[in-house]
C-alpha cells in the first residue's frame, strides 16, 4: 500500500528497473478528447431527456406539475445534500484542526507518516471531493422522497383515530413515513461523520491504538463522545417512532398490532428508548469525565437489551403464551384488524344476503319456467359476445386495411339506443404499423404518413340488433362499423357524427410528426382508405404536440429518439409538431404521478368525440391495522395485462380509493382529471400539492358521466379482500371456516376467472337491468359455488358502487364455474352440436362462462364459437349458446331463447330473427313481393341453389368450412322454398296423394351434402 506514495518506481528484486514507456502526448490528448466527447454525449442525452419532458408537460397544459416536481426534488437534493456534506466535512475538518501537535514516536506512527505526507498537501481537495460525494448520495436519497415530503407538508386529517395510541390516522399515512426518513437520514449522517472523524484522528495521531495509555487525545475523545452520544440519542427517537410502526407492520398472524406486539414488543421499545437516552447522557458526560467505562457499559447494555427485549422475549411470549391459545389471545386484535381492513379497502358497507338457489326444475311449474325463460331471453344484458374472443372477428370483418387493429381484449359499455340501455362490446380501430407492407416501412411513412387510426367498432352484446331482432349466429350485430363509421353510435352523435381520428390510443406509434409547411401545402397523413386509390389525407390540428420546427428542438428530439431524420428530413418544417407518450394510461400517470392508474382504459363516444376514460387510485401501505397485499397479485386474472406505468414506489398496499376519473381525448390528447372520491384525505393532500390540476366532480359533463364505470382493478382488489374479510366474527376469521376464493378460469387453468361487465337481470320484466361488475366465489379449496358478487357499475346511478353479495345456503350445493364448464362440455347435446366443428382444421372455442342470478335461481350462460385453425383470415364465429340450470340440466341452441327453451323445457318465441344487420351493405336485400309465375320462381330458386352448391364445393376445397356451411344452409333453404312453391302448381294436390309431379321433383345440379367430416 505504501508503494503508492513512493517518489519513484522501485526496481524488481534482483533485477534492473523495467522499461515502461510513458504515454506519448498524442495518446494522452486522444484519451482526454475521448473522455470529453463521452462526457458531452452523456450530458447531451441527459439534457435532451430533461428538456423534452419540460416541453411535453408544457404542450399538454400541465407545466406546473413539472415545475413542482423539479423544484421539489431540487430543494430536497440541495437541503439533504448540503446537510450531509456540511456535517461530514465539518467533522473531518474539526478532527484535523485539533490534531495533536506532538505525536510520540512509535512503530504505528512511523508507518502512518507516509500517509500523512501524501494526504496533507491535498487535504483541502480531498475534503471537498468527500463532501461532494457524500452530498450527492444524500441529495439523491432526499430527492427520491418527494412523495413523502409533499404528503407530510400537505397532509390532512382522516377524522378518525387509532385504538391504541389515539392518533389521527393521517399521522401514520402522511407524517410517520417522513419522520422515519428524516430520522434515518440523521442517523446515517452521524455515522458517516463519526467514521470520517475516526479516520482523520487515527491518521493524524489523535487515536493511538498501540499506546499503553492515553489512546485518545482530548479533542478526539470530546468529538467522538458528542457524535456517538447524538447517534444513540437519535436511535432513541427511532425507537419512539418504531412504536407506531407496530400498527402498520407485517409478519404476525395478522398485519398490524397483535398480542405479542402490545405486550412484549411495545414495552421493549419503551425500555430501549429510555436506555438509549441514558446511554446518550453518559456519552455527553464523557466530554468532561474522560473515561470510557460508563459509556461503554451503557452502549453494551443497549445492544444486549435490544437482543433480549427486542428479539428473544417476544419470541418466547409468542411461542409459550400466545400460540397455545392463539384464538383467544388474538381475538380483540383480529376484530380491530377486520374493521380497519374493510375500511381501508372500501368494503365496510357490503351487503351480504343469504341466497337459497333453487336448482330442482321439478319445483317449477310450466308457467314459472316460461316466465323465467322469457325474463332472461328478453334481458338486454346477457352478453353473448365475449370481449376476449371476438377481437379477431372485429379485426377481420372491420379491419378494412392491414394497418388497422383493435385491442386484444375489447371493452364493454352501455349506450341508450331508441330509449333502451344496451350493452355494447366495442374497440377502437387503432393504427398497427406492423401491418404496413414491408417495402413501405420507411421513416417518412412510419412517422409522418401513418399517424393515426380511425373510428370505433362496436357490436351489441346480446347478439340482437337495435330493433331487438336476434342475429342468427354469423357476424356480430354491429352497433358501429365501416369506414367512414356508420351505425347507432354515429347516429347518437348528431348529423356530423363524431371525430373519428385516433391519434392517442393504446397502440399508437412511439412518435409521429404532424403539420404542413403552409395551408396551401398538400396533406400527407393518410386518413381514410378509398378502394385502390390509396385514400384521403389530412393534417392534425389538435391541441397537443410539441413544436419541433426549430433546429434546437429538432436536435433534442433527434437525440431523444436516436433518429437523425428528425433534423434532416424536409417533412419536418417550421409548423411541425411531434406527438409522443400517447398511451392514455401513460399520459394520466405523467400529469398525475401520484396516481396508480387502472390497467384498462375505456373508450367512449361522448359529445361528438372519442375519449378514453381512465380511473386513478390513491394508495398507501401505511394505513393502520389494515391487511397489506401486492396490488399486482390482487388484480391478476385471465384478462389482466401488465401495467408498465407504475409510479408508486411500492407494489404492496393496504389502502385504496378511486380518487380520480380522468379522460384523454383520442384526437388531440387533452388530459382532464376529475376528483371522484372528494372525501379521500390523500386526494385532498395531493390536490394541495399540485393545485389546479384536478377539476371538481361537479364539472363532469352529463354525457361523460353516463359512460363512467366502476373501475375493474378496484373491484378485483376488493374482490380479493372480500374473500377473507366478509366475516365479522374474530373466531370465524381465525378458524377460516368461511373463507372464499376466486375460482380458476374454466378456459385457462393458469389464471383466475376475470370479473365480467354485464347488465344483471333484475328478475322482473318491469325493473331495468343493472349494469354491473360481477364475479363469483367458491369455498376455499373446493369447486362448488359459495357466493355471487356484483357492484353497481353505472356512475350516473344513485346506487353506483354499492356491493351486493348473494351467499349461497350451506344446505344445498350449487356447482361452481369449473364444474359447470365440465357439464357443458360433456353434455351429449353440446357434443353432438359441436361435432362438425371438431373435424379437420376447425375447432370449437368456449366463450366466457357468465353466472346470472335470476329471481331465486342461478343460471350459467356460455357462448360457443368455432374457428378455422389453418390459413389466414380466420376468426371466431358464434355458433351456439349453452345454458346450464340446476342439477346437470344443460341446454343448447343457436340463440339464447332456443337454449333457454331447451334447458327449461318450454316453447319460447325467439322474436324477430335476422341473419345480418339490415344496414350492412353486404347484407342480402329485404325480401320483396315475388315476381313472375310460380314456375319462374321455382326455376330462379333452384338456379340460385345450384350456384350456392357450387360455391360451397369451392369453399370446401379451400378448407373454408365456415363459408361451406353457410352456402349449404342457404341452398337448402332455397330448395325448401322451391318445394313449397311446387305445392301451388296445378295437380299439386294429386301429386301429394300420389306420385310427385316432375316440376316438384326438379333436382339441382349439385346435391346438398352432409356436414363435413374432414
PDB file of N, CA, C and O in Angstrom, residues 69-97:
ATOM      1  N   UNK A  69     -42.583  19.208  -9.470  1.00  0.00           N
ATOM      2  CA  UNK A  69     -41.745  18.030  -9.319  1.00  0.00           C
ATOM      3  C   UNK A  69     -40.265  18.403  -9.328  1.00  0.00           C
ATOM      4  O   UNK A  69     -39.491  17.946  -8.485  1.00  0.00           O
ATOM      5  N   UNK A  70     -39.884  19.222 -10.294  1.00  0.00           N
ATOM      6  CA  UNK A  70     -38.469  19.563 -10.446  1.00  0.00           C
ATOM      7  C   UNK A  70     -37.973  20.367  -9.245  1.00  0.00           C
ATOM      8  O   UNK A  70     -36.939  20.045  -8.636  1.00  0.00           O
ATOM      9  N   UNK A  71     -38.702  21.420  -8.875  1.00  0.00           N
ATOM     10  CA  UNK A  71     -38.219  22.275  -7.798  1.00  0.00           C
ATOM     11  C   UNK A  71     -38.274  21.573  -6.440  1.00  0.00           C
ATOM     12  O   UNK A  71     -37.417  21.805  -5.578  1.00  0.00           O
ATOM     13  N   UNK A  72     -39.261  20.700  -6.261  1.00  0.00           N
ATOM     14  CA  UNK A  72     -39.297  19.935  -5.008  1.00  0.00           C
ATOM     15  C   UNK A  72     -38.092  19.018  -4.912  1.00  0.00           C
ATOM     16  O   UNK A  72     -37.437  18.935  -3.861  1.00  0.00           O
ATOM     17  N   UNK A  73     -37.776  18.343  -6.001  1.00  0.00           N
ATOM     18  CA  UNK A  73     -36.616  17.449  -5.982  1.00  0.00           C
ATOM     19  C   UNK A  73     -35.320  18.223  -5.828  1.00  0.00           C
ATOM     20  O   UNK A  73     -34.409  17.786  -5.104  1.00  0.00           O
ATOM     21  N   UNK A  74     -35.224  19.347  -6.512  1.00  0.00           N
ATOM     22  CA  UNK A  74     -34.008  20.164  -6.389  1.00  0.00           C
ATOM     23  C   UNK A  74     -33.842  20.645  -4.953  1.00  0.00           C
ATOM     24  O   UNK A  74     -32.732  20.602  -4.375  1.00  0.00           O
ATOM     25  N   UNK A  75     -34.933  21.112  -4.348  1.00  0.00           N
ATOM     26  CA  UNK A  75     -34.853  21.604  -2.969  1.00  0.00           C
ATOM     27  C   UNK A  75     -34.451  20.488  -2.011  1.00  0.00           C
ATOM     28  O   UNK A  75     -33.582  20.689  -1.140  1.00  0.00           O
ATOM     29  N   UNK A  76     -35.073  19.314  -2.156  1.00  0.00           N
ATOM     30  CA  UNK A  76     -34.709  18.200  -1.279  1.00  0.00           C
ATOM     31  C   UNK A  76     -33.274  17.760  -1.517  1.00  0.00           C
ATOM     32  O   UNK A  76     -32.546  17.449  -0.561  1.00  0.00           O
ATOM     33  N   UNK A  77     -32.860  17.714  -2.779  1.00  0.00           N
ATOM     34  CA  UNK A  77     -31.470  17.344  -3.077  1.00  0.00           C
ATOM     35  C   UNK A  77     -30.511  18.339  -2.429  1.00  0.00           C
ATOM     36  O   UNK A  77     -29.510  17.940  -1.812  1.00  0.00           O
ATOM     37  N   UNK A  78     -30.827  19.618  -2.572  1.00  0.00           N
ATOM     38  CA  UNK A  78     -29.926  20.638  -2.034  1.00  0.00           C
ATOM     39  C   UNK A  78     -29.871  20.591  -0.512  1.00  0.00           C
ATOM     40  O   UNK A  78     -28.784  20.625   0.086  1.00  0.00           O
ATOM     41  N   UNK A  79     -31.037  20.502   0.117  1.00  0.00           N
ATOM     42  CA  UNK A  79     -31.071  20.541   1.583  1.00  0.00           C
ATOM     43  C   UNK A  79     -30.353  19.336   2.179  1.00  0.00           C
ATOM     44  O   UNK A  79     -29.449  19.485   3.023  1.00  0.00           O
ATOM     45  N   UNK A  80     -30.725  18.147   1.749  1.00  0.00           N
ATOM     46  CA  UNK A  80     -30.122  16.956   2.362  1.00  0.00           C
ATOM     47  C   UNK A  80     -28.687  16.750   1.884  1.00  0.00           C
ATOM     48  O   UNK A  80     -27.847  16.247   2.644  1.00  0.00           O
ATOM     49  N   UNK A  81     -28.411  17.139   0.654  1.00  0.00           N
ATOM     50  CA  UNK A  81     -27.029  17.048   0.189  1.00  0.00           C
ATOM     51  C   UNK A  81     -26.114  17.988   0.936  1.00  0.00           C
ATOM     52  O   UNK A  81     -25.009  17.607   1.360  1.00  0.00           O
ATOM     53  N   UNK A  82     -26.565  19.224   1.142  1.00  0.00           N
ATOM     54  CA  UNK A  82     -25.750  20.191   1.878  1.00  0.00           C
ATOM     55  C   UNK A  82     -25.595  19.793   3.341  1.00  0.00           C
ATOM     56  O   UNK A  82     -24.507  19.956   3.923  1.00  0.00           O
ATOM     57  N   UNK A  83     -26.681  19.281   3.929  1.00  0.00           N
ATOM     58  CA  UNK A  83     -26.575  18.850   5.330  1.00  0.00           C
ATOM     59  C   UNK A  83     -25.548  17.734   5.486  1.00  0.00           C
ATOM     60  O   UNK A  83     -24.707  17.773   6.391  1.00  0.00           O
ATOM     61  N   UNK A  84     -25.624  16.741   4.621  1.00  0.00           N
ATOM     62  CA  UNK A  84     -24.665  15.647   4.715  1.00  0.00           C
ATOM     63  C   UNK A  84     -23.248  16.124   4.437  1.00  0.00           C
ATOM     64  O   UNK A  84     -22.305  15.796   5.183  1.00  0.00           O
ATOM     65  N   UNK A  85     -23.081  16.905   3.378  1.00  0.00           N
ATOM     66  CA  UNK A  85     -21.734  17.397   3.036  1.00  0.00           C
ATOM     67  C   UNK A  85     -21.176  18.266   4.164  1.00  0.00           C
ATOM     68  O   UNK A  85     -19.999  18.135   4.545  1.00  0.00           O
ATOM     69  N   UNK A  86     -22.021  19.154   4.699  1.00  0.00           N
ATOM     70  CA  UNK A  86     -21.554  20.045   5.763  1.00  0.00           C
ATOM     71  C   UNK A  86     -21.186  19.263   7.010  1.00  0.00           C
ATOM     72  O   UNK A  86     -20.149  19.516   7.654  1.00  0.00           O
ATOM     73  N   UNK A  87     -22.032  18.290   7.382  1.00  0.00           N
ATOM     74  CA  UNK A  87     -21.760  17.531   8.596  1.00  0.00           C
ATOM     75  C   UNK A  87     -20.473  16.720   8.469  1.00  0.00           C
ATOM     76  O   UNK A  87     -19.636  16.713   9.390  1.00  0.00           O
ATOM     77  N   UNK A  88     -20.279  16.039   7.350  1.00  0.00           N
ATOM     78  CA  UNK A  88     -19.105  15.176   7.185  1.00  0.00           C
ATOM     79  C   UNK A  88     -17.835  16.008   7.087  1.00  0.00           C
ATOM     80  O   UNK A  88     -16.821  15.711   7.742  1.00  0.00           O
ATOM     81  N   UNK A  89     -17.878  17.051   6.253  1.00  0.00           N
ATOM     82  CA  UNK A  89     -16.663  17.863   6.095  1.00  0.00           C
ATOM     83  C   UNK A  89     -16.331  18.616   7.372  1.00  0.00           C
ATOM     84  O   UNK A  89     -15.150  18.753   7.738  1.00  0.00           O
ATOM     85  N   UNK A  90     -17.337  19.107   8.073  1.00  0.00           N
ATOM     86  CA  UNK A  90     -17.079  19.811   9.335  1.00  0.00           C
ATOM     87  C   UNK A  90     -16.465  18.866  10.360  1.00  0.00           C
ATOM     88  O   UNK A  90     -15.508  19.228  11.074  1.00  0.00           O
ATOM     89  N   UNK A  91     -17.010  17.656  10.433  1.00  0.00           N
ATOM     90  CA  UNK A  91     -16.477  16.684  11.374  1.00  0.00           C
ATOM     91  C   UNK A  91     -15.021  16.353  11.052  1.00  0.00           C
ATOM     92  O   UNK A  91     -14.170  16.300  11.957  1.00  0.00           O
ATOM     93  N   UNK A  92     -14.718  16.153   9.774  1.00  0.00           N
ATOM     94  CA  UNK A  92     -13.341  15.825   9.389  1.00  0.00           C
ATOM     95  C   UNK A  92     -12.417  17.031   9.567  1.00  0.00           C
ATOM     96  O   UNK A  92     -11.262  16.872   9.975  1.00  0.00           O
ATOM     97  N   UNK A  93     -12.943  18.230   9.280  1.00  0.00           N
ATOM     98  CA  UNK A  93     -12.122  19.432   9.454  1.00  0.00           C
ATOM     99  C   UNK A  93     -11.799  19.649  10.926  1.00  0.00           C
ATOM    100  O   UNK A  93     -10.655  19.989  11.278  1.00  0.00           O
ATOM    101  N   UNK A  94     -12.785  19.461  11.802  1.00  0.00           N
ATOM    102  CA  UNK A  94     -12.532  19.620  13.233  1.00  0.00           C
ATOM    103  C   UNK A  94     -11.509  18.598  13.721  1.00  0.00           C
ATOM    104  O   UNK A  94     -10.638  18.917  14.546  1.00  0.00           O
ATOM    105  N   UNK A  95     -11.620  17.372  13.218  1.00  0.00           N
ATOM    106  CA  UNK A  95     -10.652  16.357  13.624  1.00  0.00           C
ATOM    107  C   UNK A  95      -9.244  16.745  13.196  1.00  0.00           C
ATOM    108  O   UNK A  95      -8.270  16.525  13.942  1.00  0.00           O
ATOM    109  N   UNK A  96      -9.102  17.325  12.010  1.00  0.00           N
ATOM    110  CA  UNK A  96      -7.777  17.750  11.547  1.00  0.00           C
ATOM    111  C   UNK A  96      -7.319  19.002  12.307  1.00  0.00           C
ATOM    112  O   UNK A  96      -6.139  19.132  12.671  1.00  0.00           O
ATOM    113  N   UNK A  97      -8.295  19.913  12.515  1.00  0.00           N
ATOM    114  CA  UNK A  97      -7.943  21.180  13.178  1.00  0.00           C
ATOM    115  C   UNK A  97      -7.402  20.946  14.586  1.00  0.00           C
ATOM    116  O   UNK A  97      -6.467  21.630  15.043  1.00  0.00           O
TER     117      UNK A  97
END
